[in-house]
Short mmCIF file of C-alpha atoms and ligand atoms in Angstrom, two decimals:
data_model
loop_
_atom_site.label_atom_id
_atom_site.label_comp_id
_atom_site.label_asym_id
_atom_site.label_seq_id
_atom_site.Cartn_x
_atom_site.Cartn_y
_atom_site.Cartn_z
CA UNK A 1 0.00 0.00 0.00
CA UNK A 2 1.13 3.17 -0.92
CA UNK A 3 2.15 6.00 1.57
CA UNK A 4 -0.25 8.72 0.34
CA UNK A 5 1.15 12.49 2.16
CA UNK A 6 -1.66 14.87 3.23
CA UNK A 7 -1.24 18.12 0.84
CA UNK A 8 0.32 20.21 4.17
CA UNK A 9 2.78 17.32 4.40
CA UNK A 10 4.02 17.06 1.04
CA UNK A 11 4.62 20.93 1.22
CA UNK A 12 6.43 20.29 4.24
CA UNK A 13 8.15 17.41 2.81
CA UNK A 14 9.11 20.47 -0.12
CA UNK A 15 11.15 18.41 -2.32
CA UNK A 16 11.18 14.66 -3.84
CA UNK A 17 8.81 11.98 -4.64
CA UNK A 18 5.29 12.69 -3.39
CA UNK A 19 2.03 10.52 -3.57
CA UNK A 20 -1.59 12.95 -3.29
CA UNK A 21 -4.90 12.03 -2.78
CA UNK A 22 -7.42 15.04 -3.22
CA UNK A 23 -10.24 16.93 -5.02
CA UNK A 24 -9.99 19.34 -7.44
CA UNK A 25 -10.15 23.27 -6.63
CA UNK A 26 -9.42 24.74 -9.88
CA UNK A 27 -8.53 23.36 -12.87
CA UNK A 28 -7.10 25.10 -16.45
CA UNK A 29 -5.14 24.40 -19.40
CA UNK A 30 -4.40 23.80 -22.78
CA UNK A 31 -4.55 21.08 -25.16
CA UNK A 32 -0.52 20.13 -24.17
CA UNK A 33 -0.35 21.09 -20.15
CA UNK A 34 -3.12 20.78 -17.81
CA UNK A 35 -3.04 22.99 -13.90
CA UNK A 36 -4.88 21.30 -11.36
CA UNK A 37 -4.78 22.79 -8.24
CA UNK A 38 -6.13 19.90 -5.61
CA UNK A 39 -7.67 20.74 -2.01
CA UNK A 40 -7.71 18.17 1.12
CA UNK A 41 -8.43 19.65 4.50
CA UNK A 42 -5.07 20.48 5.24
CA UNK A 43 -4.53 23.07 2.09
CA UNK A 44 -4.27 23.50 -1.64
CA UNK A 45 -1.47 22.31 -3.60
CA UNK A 46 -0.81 22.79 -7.53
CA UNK A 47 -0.31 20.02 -10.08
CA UNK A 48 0.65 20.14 -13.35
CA UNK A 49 0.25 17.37 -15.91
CA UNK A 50 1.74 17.40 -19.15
CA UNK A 51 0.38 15.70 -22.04
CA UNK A 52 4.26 14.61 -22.78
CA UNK A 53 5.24 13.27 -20.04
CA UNK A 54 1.33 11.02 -18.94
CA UNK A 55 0.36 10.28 -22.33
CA UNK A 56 -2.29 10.93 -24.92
CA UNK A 57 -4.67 8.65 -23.66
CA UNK A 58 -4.21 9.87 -20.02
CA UNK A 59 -4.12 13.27 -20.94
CA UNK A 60 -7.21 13.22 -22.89
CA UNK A 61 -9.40 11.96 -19.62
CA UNK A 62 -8.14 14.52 -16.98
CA UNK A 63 -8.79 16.65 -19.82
CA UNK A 64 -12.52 16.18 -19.03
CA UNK A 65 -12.44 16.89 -15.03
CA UNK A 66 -14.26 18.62 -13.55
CA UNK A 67 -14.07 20.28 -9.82
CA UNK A 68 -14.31 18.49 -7.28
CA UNK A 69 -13.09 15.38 -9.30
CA UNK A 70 -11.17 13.13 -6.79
CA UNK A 71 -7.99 11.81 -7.77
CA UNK A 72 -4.81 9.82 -6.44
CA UNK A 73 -1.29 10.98 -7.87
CA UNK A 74 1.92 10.43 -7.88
CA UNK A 75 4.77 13.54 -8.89
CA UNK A 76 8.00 15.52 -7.97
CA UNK A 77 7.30 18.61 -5.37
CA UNK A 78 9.25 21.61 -5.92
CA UNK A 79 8.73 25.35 -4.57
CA UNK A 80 7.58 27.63 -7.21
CA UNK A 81 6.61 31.22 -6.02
CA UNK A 82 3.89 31.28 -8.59
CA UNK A 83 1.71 28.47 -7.40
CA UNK A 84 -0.47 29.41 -4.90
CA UNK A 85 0.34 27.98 -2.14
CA UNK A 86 4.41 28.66 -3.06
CA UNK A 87 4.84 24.76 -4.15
CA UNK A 88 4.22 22.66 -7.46
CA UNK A 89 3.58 19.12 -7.90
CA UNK A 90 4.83 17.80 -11.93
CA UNK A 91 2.74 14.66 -12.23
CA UNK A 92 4.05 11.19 -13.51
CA UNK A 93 1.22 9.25 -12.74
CA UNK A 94 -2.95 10.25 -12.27
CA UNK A 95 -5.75 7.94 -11.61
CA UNK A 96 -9.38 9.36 -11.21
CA UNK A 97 -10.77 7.84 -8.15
CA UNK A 98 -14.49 9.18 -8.28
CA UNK A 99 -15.89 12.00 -11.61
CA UNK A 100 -17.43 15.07 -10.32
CA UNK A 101 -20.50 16.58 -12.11
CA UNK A 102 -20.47 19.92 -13.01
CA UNK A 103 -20.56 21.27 -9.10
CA UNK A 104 -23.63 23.60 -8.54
CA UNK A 105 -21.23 25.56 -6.57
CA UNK A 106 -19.62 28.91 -8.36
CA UNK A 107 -18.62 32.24 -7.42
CA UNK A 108 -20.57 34.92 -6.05
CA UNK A 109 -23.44 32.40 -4.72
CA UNK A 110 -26.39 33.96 -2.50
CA UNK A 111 -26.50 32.99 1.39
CA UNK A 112 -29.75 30.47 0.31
CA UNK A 113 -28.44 28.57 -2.68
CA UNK A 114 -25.21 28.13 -0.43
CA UNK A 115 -27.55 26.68 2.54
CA UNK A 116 -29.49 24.54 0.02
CA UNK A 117 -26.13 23.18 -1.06
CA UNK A 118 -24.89 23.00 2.55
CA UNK A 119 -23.66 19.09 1.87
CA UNK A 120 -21.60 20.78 -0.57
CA UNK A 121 -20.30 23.74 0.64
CA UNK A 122 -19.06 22.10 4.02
CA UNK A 123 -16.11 21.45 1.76
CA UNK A 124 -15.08 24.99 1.27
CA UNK A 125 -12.25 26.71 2.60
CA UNK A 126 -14.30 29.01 4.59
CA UNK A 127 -16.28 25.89 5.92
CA UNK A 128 -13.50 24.14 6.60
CA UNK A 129 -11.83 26.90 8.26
CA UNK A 130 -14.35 27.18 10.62
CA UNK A 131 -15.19 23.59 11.57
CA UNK A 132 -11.37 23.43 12.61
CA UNK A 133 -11.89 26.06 14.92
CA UNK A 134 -14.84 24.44 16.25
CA UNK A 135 -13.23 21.08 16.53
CA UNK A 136 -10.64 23.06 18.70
CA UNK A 137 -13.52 24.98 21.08
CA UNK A 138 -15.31 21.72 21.66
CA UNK A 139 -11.89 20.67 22.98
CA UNK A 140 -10.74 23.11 25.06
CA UNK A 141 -14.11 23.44 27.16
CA UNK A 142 -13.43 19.85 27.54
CA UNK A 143 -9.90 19.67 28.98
CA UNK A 144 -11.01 23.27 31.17
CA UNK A 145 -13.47 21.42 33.02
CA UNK A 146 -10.77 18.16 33.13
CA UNK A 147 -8.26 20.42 34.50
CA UNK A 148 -10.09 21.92 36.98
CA UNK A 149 -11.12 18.25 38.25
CA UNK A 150 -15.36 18.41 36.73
CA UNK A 151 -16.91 15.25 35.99
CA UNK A 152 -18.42 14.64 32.67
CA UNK A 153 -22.24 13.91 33.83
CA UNK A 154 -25.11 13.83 31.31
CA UNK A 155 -28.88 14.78 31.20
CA UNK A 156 -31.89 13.15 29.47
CA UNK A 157 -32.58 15.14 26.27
CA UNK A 158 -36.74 13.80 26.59
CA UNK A 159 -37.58 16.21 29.84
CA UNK A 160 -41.02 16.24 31.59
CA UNK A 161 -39.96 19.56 32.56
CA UNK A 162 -38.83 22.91 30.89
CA UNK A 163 -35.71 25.04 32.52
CA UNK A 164 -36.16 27.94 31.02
CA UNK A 165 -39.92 28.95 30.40
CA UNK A 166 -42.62 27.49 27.81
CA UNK A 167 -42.50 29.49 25.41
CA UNK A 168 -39.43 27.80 23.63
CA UNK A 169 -39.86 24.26 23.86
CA UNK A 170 -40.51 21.90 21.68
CA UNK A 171 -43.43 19.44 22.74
CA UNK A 172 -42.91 15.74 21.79
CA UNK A 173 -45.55 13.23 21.44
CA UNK A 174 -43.95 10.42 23.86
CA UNK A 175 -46.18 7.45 23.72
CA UNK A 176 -49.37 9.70 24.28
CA UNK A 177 -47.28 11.73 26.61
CA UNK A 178 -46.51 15.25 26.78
CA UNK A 179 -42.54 15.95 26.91
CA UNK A 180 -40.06 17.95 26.02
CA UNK A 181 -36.88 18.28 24.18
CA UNK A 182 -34.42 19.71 26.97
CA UNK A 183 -33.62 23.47 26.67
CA UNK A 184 -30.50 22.77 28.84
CA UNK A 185 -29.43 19.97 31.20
CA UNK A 186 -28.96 22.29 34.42
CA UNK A 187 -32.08 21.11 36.02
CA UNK A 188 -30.48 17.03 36.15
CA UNK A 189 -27.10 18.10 36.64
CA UNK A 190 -28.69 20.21 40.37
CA UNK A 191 -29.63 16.35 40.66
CA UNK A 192 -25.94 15.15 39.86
CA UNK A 193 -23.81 17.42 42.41
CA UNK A 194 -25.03 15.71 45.38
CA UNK A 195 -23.18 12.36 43.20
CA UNK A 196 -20.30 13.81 41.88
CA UNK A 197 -19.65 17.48 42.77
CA UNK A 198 -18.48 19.44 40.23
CA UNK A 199 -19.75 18.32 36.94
CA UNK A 200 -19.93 19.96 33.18
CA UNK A 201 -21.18 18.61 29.76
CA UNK A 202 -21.16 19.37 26.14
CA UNK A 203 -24.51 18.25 24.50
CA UNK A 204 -26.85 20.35 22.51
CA UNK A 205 -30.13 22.00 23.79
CA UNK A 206 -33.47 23.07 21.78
CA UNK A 207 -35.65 26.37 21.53
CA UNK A 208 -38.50 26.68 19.42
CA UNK A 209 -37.08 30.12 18.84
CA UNK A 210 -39.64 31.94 16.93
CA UNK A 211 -37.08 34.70 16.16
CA UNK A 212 -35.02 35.30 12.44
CA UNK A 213 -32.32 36.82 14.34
CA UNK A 214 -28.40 36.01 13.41
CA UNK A 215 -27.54 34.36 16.79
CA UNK A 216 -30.44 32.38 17.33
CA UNK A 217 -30.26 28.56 16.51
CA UNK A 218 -33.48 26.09 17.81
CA UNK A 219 -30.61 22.98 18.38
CA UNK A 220 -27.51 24.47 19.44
CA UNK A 221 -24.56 22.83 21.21
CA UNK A 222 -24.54 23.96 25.03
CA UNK A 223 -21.85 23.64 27.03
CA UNK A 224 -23.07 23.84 30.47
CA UNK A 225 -21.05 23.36 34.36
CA UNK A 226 -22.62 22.64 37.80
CA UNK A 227 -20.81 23.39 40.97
CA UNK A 228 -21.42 23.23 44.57
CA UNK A 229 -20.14 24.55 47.56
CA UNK A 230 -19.37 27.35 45.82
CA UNK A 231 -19.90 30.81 45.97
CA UNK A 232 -21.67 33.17 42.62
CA UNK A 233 -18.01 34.69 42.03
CA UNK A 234 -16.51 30.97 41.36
CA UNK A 235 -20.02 30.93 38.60
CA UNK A 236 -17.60 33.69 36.81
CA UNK A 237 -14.31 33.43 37.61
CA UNK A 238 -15.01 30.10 35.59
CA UNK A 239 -16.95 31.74 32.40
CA UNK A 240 -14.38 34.10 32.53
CA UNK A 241 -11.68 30.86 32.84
CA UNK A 242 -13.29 28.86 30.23
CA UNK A 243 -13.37 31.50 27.39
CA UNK A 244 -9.56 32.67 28.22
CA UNK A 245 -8.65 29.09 27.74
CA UNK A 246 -11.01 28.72 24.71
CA UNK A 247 -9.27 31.48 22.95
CA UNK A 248 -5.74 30.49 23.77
CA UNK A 249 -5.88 27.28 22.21
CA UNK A 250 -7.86 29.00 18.80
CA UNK A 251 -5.15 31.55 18.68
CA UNK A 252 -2.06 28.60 19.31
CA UNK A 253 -3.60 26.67 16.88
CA UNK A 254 -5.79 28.66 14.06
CA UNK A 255 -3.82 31.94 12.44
CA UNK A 256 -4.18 29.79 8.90
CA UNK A 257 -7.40 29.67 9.31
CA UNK A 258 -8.51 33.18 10.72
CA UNK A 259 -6.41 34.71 7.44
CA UNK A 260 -8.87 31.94 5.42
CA UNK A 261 -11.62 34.00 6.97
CA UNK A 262 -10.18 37.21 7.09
CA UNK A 263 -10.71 37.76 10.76
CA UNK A 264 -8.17 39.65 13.00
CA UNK A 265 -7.08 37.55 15.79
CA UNK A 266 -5.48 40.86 17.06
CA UNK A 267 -9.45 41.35 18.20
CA UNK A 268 -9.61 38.68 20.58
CA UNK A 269 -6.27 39.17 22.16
CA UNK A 270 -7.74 42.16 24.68
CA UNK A 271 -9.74 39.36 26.17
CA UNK A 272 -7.78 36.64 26.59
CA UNK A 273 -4.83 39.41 27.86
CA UNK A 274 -7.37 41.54 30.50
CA UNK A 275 -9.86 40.68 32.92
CA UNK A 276 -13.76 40.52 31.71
CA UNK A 277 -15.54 43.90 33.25
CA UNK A 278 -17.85 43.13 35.59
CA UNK A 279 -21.07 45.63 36.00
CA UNK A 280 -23.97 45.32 37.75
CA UNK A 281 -27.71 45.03 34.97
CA UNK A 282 -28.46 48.56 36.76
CA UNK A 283 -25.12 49.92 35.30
CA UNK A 284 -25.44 48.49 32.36
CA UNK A 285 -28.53 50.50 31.87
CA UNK A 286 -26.99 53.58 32.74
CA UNK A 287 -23.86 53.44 30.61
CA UNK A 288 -26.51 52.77 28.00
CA UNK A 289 -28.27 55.35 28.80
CA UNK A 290 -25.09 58.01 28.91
CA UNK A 291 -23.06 56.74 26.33
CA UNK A 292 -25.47 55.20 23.36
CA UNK A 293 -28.37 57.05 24.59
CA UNK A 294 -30.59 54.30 24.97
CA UNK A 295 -33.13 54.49 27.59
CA UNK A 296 -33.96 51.25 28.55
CA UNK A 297 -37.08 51.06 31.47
CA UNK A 298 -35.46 49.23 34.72
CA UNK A 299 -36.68 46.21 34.95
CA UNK A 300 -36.84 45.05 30.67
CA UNK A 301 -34.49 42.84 29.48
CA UNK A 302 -31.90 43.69 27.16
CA UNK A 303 -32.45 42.90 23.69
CA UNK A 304 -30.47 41.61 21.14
CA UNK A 305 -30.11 45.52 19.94
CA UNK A 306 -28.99 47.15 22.98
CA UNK A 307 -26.71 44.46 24.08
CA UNK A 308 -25.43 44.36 20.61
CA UNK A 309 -24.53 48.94 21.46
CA UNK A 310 -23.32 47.68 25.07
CA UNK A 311 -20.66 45.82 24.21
CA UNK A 312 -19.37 47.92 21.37
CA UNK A 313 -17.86 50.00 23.60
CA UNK A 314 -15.58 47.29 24.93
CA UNK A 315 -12.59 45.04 23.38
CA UNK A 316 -13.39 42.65 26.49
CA UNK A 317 -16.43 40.60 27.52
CA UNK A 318 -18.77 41.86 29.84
CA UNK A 319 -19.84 40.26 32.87
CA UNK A 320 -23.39 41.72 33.38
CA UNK A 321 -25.10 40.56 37.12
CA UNK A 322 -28.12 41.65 39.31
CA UNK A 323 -30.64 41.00 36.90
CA UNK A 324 -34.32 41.79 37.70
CA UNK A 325 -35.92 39.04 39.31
CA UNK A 326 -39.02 39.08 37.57
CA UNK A 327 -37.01 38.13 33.82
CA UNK A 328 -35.11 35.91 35.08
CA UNK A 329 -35.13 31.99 35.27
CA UNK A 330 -37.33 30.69 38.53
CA UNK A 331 -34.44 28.80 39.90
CA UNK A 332 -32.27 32.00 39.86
CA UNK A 333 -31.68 32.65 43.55
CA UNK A 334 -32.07 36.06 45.15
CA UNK A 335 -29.87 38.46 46.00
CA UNK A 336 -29.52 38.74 49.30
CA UNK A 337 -28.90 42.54 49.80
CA UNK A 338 -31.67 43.10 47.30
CA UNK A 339 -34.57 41.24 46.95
CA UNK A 340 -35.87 42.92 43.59
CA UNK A 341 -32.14 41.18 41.48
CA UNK A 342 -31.09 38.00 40.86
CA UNK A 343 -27.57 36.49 41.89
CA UNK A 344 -27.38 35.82 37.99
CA UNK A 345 -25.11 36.60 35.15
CA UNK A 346 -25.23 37.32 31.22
CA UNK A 347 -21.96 37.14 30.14
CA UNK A 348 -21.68 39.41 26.66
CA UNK A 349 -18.79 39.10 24.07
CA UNK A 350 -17.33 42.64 22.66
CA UNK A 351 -17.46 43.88 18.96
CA UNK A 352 -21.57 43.86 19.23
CA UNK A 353 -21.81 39.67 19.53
CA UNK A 354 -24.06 39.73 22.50
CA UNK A 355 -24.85 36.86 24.79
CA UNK A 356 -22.25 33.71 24.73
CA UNK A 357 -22.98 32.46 28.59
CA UNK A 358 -25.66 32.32 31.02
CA UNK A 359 -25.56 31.62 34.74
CA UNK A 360 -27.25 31.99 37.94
CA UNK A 361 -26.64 30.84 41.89
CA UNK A 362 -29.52 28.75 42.03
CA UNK A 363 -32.23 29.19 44.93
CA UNK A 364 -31.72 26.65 47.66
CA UNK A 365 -35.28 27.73 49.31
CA UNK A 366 -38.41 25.33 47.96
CA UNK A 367 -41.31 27.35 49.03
CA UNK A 368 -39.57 30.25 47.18
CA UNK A 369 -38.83 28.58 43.89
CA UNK A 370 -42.72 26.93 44.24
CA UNK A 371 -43.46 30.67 44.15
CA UNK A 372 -41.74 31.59 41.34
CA UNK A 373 -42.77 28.46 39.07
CA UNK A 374 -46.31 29.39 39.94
CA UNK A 375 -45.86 33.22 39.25
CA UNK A 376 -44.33 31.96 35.85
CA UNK A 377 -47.07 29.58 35.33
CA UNK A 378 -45.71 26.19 35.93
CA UNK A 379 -47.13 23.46 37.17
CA UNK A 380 -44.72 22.96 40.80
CA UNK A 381 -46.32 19.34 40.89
CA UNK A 382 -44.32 18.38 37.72
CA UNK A 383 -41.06 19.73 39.57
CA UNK A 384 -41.59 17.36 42.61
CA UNK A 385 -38.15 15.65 41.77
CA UNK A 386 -36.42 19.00 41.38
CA UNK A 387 -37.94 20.22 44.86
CA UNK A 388 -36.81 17.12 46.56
CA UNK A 389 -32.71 18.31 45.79
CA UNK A 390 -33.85 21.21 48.53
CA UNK A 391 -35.33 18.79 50.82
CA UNK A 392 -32.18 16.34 51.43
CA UNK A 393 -29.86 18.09 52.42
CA UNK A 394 -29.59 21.19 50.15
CA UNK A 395 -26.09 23.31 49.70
CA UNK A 396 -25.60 26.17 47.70
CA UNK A 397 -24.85 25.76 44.21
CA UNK A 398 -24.36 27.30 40.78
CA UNK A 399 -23.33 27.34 37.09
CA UNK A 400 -23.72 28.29 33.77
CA UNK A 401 -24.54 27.38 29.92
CA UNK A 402 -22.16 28.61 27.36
CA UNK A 403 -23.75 28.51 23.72
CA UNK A 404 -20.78 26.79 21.73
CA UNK A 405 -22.06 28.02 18.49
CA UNK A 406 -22.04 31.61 19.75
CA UNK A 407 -18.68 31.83 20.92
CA UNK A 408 -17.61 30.16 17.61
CA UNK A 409 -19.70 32.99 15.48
CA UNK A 410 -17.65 35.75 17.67
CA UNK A 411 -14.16 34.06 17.72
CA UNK A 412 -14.66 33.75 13.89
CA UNK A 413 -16.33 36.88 13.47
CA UNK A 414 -19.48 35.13 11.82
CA UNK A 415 -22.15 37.65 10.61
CA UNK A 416 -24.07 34.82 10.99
CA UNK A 417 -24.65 31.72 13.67
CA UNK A 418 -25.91 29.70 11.31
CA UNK A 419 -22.05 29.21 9.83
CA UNK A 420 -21.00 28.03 13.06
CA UNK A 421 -22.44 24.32 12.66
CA UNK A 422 -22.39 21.89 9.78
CA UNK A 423 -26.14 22.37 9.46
CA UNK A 424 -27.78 24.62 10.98
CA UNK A 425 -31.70 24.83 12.20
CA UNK A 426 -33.58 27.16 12.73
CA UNK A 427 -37.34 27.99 11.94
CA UNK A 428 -36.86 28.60 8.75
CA UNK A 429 -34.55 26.37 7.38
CA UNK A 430 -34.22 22.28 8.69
CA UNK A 431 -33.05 21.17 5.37
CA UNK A 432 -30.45 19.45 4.00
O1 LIG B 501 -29.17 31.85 29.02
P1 LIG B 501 -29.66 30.45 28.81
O2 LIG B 501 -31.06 30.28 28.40
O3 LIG B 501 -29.35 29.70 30.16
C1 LIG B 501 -29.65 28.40 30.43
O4 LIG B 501 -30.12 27.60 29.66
C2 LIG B 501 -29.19 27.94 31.78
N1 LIG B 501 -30.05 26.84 32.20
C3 LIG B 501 -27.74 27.56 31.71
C4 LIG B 501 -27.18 27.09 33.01
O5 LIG B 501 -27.12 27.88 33.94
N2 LIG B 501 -26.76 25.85 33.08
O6 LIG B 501 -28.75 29.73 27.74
C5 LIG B 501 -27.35 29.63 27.94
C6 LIG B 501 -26.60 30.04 26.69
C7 LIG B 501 -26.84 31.48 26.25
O7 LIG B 501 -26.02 32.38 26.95
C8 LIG B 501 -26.49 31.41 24.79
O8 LIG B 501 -25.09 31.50 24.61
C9 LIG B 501 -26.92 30.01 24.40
O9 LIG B 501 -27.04 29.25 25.60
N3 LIG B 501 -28.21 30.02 23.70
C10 LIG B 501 -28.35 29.85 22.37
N4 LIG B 501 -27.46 29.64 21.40
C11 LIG B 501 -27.94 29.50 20.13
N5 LIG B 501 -29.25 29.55 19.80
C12 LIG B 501 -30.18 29.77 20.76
N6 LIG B 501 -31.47 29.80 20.42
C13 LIG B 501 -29.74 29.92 22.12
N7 LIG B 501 -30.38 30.13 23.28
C14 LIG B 501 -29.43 30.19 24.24
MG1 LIG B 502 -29.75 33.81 28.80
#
């Protein structure tokens, strides 16, 4: 069996024998010399194959490819500044492993035909680019939490309950049952402290999000911790932890692929270099108010257009606490100094990106959080489990979801979430 090199390898390799295996990116030529330039997901890499030195016969079938053709060769590597990715490959030997029809995909595509043709389009550079980076998040949140001694724990994704209100869940017919698809796993993993302590997951989470925004996603990837014994500022210090160590492995690893997507890793330096700013929801409102003159009435939430204003201002994330009780979550527990604010925190990535995690202290106090279901409109009855965690011996406890694919469109500078997963849903589009 031959020893086929990656394209990255043979260019490494720079000199000699070299056997390829790879599509084709681009492809012209004449009737006597043919330039293929192949792709793999390491890099591009030209070829050149001339009719002289392969053959009429040969010559006269890789005449007919097409992109996206994949083929196996075998040639000398040399450097030549005018390839472009500074080497050349001159061919001795081609074999066409599978014919490419003409590929739907050309320049200058619109955002829909490209989505349509998502199967396809995973394969270009900007795709690729991007799913690296994403490889790379999914495993730094893993070897944070690792590090810093978490379990792995997991949650059913069929819940009898909702965590974070009705009116984004998705209702499943279970047997002639009414349940849901999880919004988040928090509610199982306040179960799984009293087991294993610390715990975190990766696993994704639904919302029948209603909304066409650019950041919303109805099955995301959430990457969520659990701790106990702990205290609200250990909730951040970690968000703030988990994000520093995110970006400091996409920054080791990625610079190839941020100049692929033309995104300035210079950007995400300030926050991986200085602490997050920390500011109470009632601050928030006022620097709003003084600084982007939006007046927004104490006690609303922030939407996606004044956070988006907020954090504009800053080169850091923002670590935004004290919510308003009555927006928040009903396990959020209450502040103590001030019963009208949550012990709960939005954390908000700079350059306008908005909310990438969301966490709470959770209320240790059943009678309260029967209260607040109620006031929300829940059922309490259904939450009989959940209530029992504050009946056997109950200690405080926290944690947070991070949404992977939002920290992904801001690290990447997405305009768009939807290009932070292979295939994205939302209401709207669910196909391919
Ligand atoms: O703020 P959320 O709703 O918080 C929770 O679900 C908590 N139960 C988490 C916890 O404390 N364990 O969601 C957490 C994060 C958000 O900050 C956001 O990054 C992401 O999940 N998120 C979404 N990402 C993509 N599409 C959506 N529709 C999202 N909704 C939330
Ligand atoms: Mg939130």
């Amino acid at each position: 069996m031959k020893k086929y090199l990656t394209l990255q390898e043979a260019i490494e390799q720079g000199s000699g024998k070299v056997a390829l295996q790879g599509w084709v990116y681009r492809e012209r030529g004449s009737s006597k010399i043919k330039f293929l330039v192949l792709r793999d997901h390491t890099t591009i890499l030209q070829c050149v194959v001339e009719k002289e030195k392969i053959g009429e016969k040969k010559f006269s079938l890789i005449d007919k490819i097409q992109i996206e053709t994949s083929v196996r060769l075998e040639g000398t590597i040399k450097k030549d500044e005018r390839a472009p990715t500074g080497y050349e490959v001159n061919v001795e030997d081609l074999e066409i492993v599978g014919i490419a029809n003409e590929f739907p995909i050309q320049k200058d595509q619109s955002v829909e035909f490209l989505a349509d043709n998502r199967h396809l389009w995973l394969r270009s550079r900007r795709m690729t680019a991007i799913l690296k980076i994403r490889s790379t998040v999914f495993q730094a949140i893993d070897t944070y939490f690792r590090n810093n001694k978490f379990y792995l724990y997991h949650s059913p994704i069929f819940s009898p309950n909702n965590c974070e209100g009705g009116s984004t869940v998705f209702k499943v017919d279970y047997f002639g049952n009414e349940m849901f698809l999880t919004q988040s796993w928090q509610l199982y993993a306040e179960a799984g402290i009293f087991s294993l302590g610390n715990i975190y997951t990766i696993a994704p989470s639904f919302r029948a999000e209603r909304s066409k925004t650019s950041r919303h996603l109805t099955e995301y990837w959430h990457a969520e911790m659990e701790m106990v014994w702990n205290t609200f500022e250990d909730v951040m210090h970690h968000a703030e932890g988990v994000l520093k160590f995110i970006l400091k492995e996409v920054l080791d690893k990625h610079q190839e692929e941020f100049k692929i997507l033309e995104r300035d890793p210079k950007k995400l330096e300030p926050a991986l270099k200085k602490p997050f700013i920390k500011m109470t929801y009632t601050d928030a409102l006022k620097i709003l108010k003084e600084k982007c003159k939006m007046d927004v009435e104490w006690g609303k939430d922030l939407r996606t257009l004044e956070e988006e204003k907020l954090t504009k201002l800053y080169d850091v994330p923002l670590l935004v606490t004290r919510y308003p009780k009555k927006i928040k979550a009903f396990y959020m527990k209450e502040d103590p100094e001030n019963s009208e604010v949550v012990l709960g925190m939005d954390c908000l990535a700079p350059e306008g990106y908005g909310e990438i995690i969301g966490g709470s202290q959770r209320e240790e106090n059943a009678e309260e959080i029967e209260k607040r279901l109620r006031e929300q409109g829940e059922d309490p009855s259904v939450y009989g489990w959940y209530l029992d965690l504050r009946k056997y011996g109950s200690v405080p406890h926290g944690g947070f979801g991070l949404g992977v694919e939002r920290v992904i469109t801001w690290i990447c500078g997405l305009d768009n979430i939807k290009d932070a997963i292979p295939f994205p849903r939302t209401m709207f589009r669910f196909t391919p």
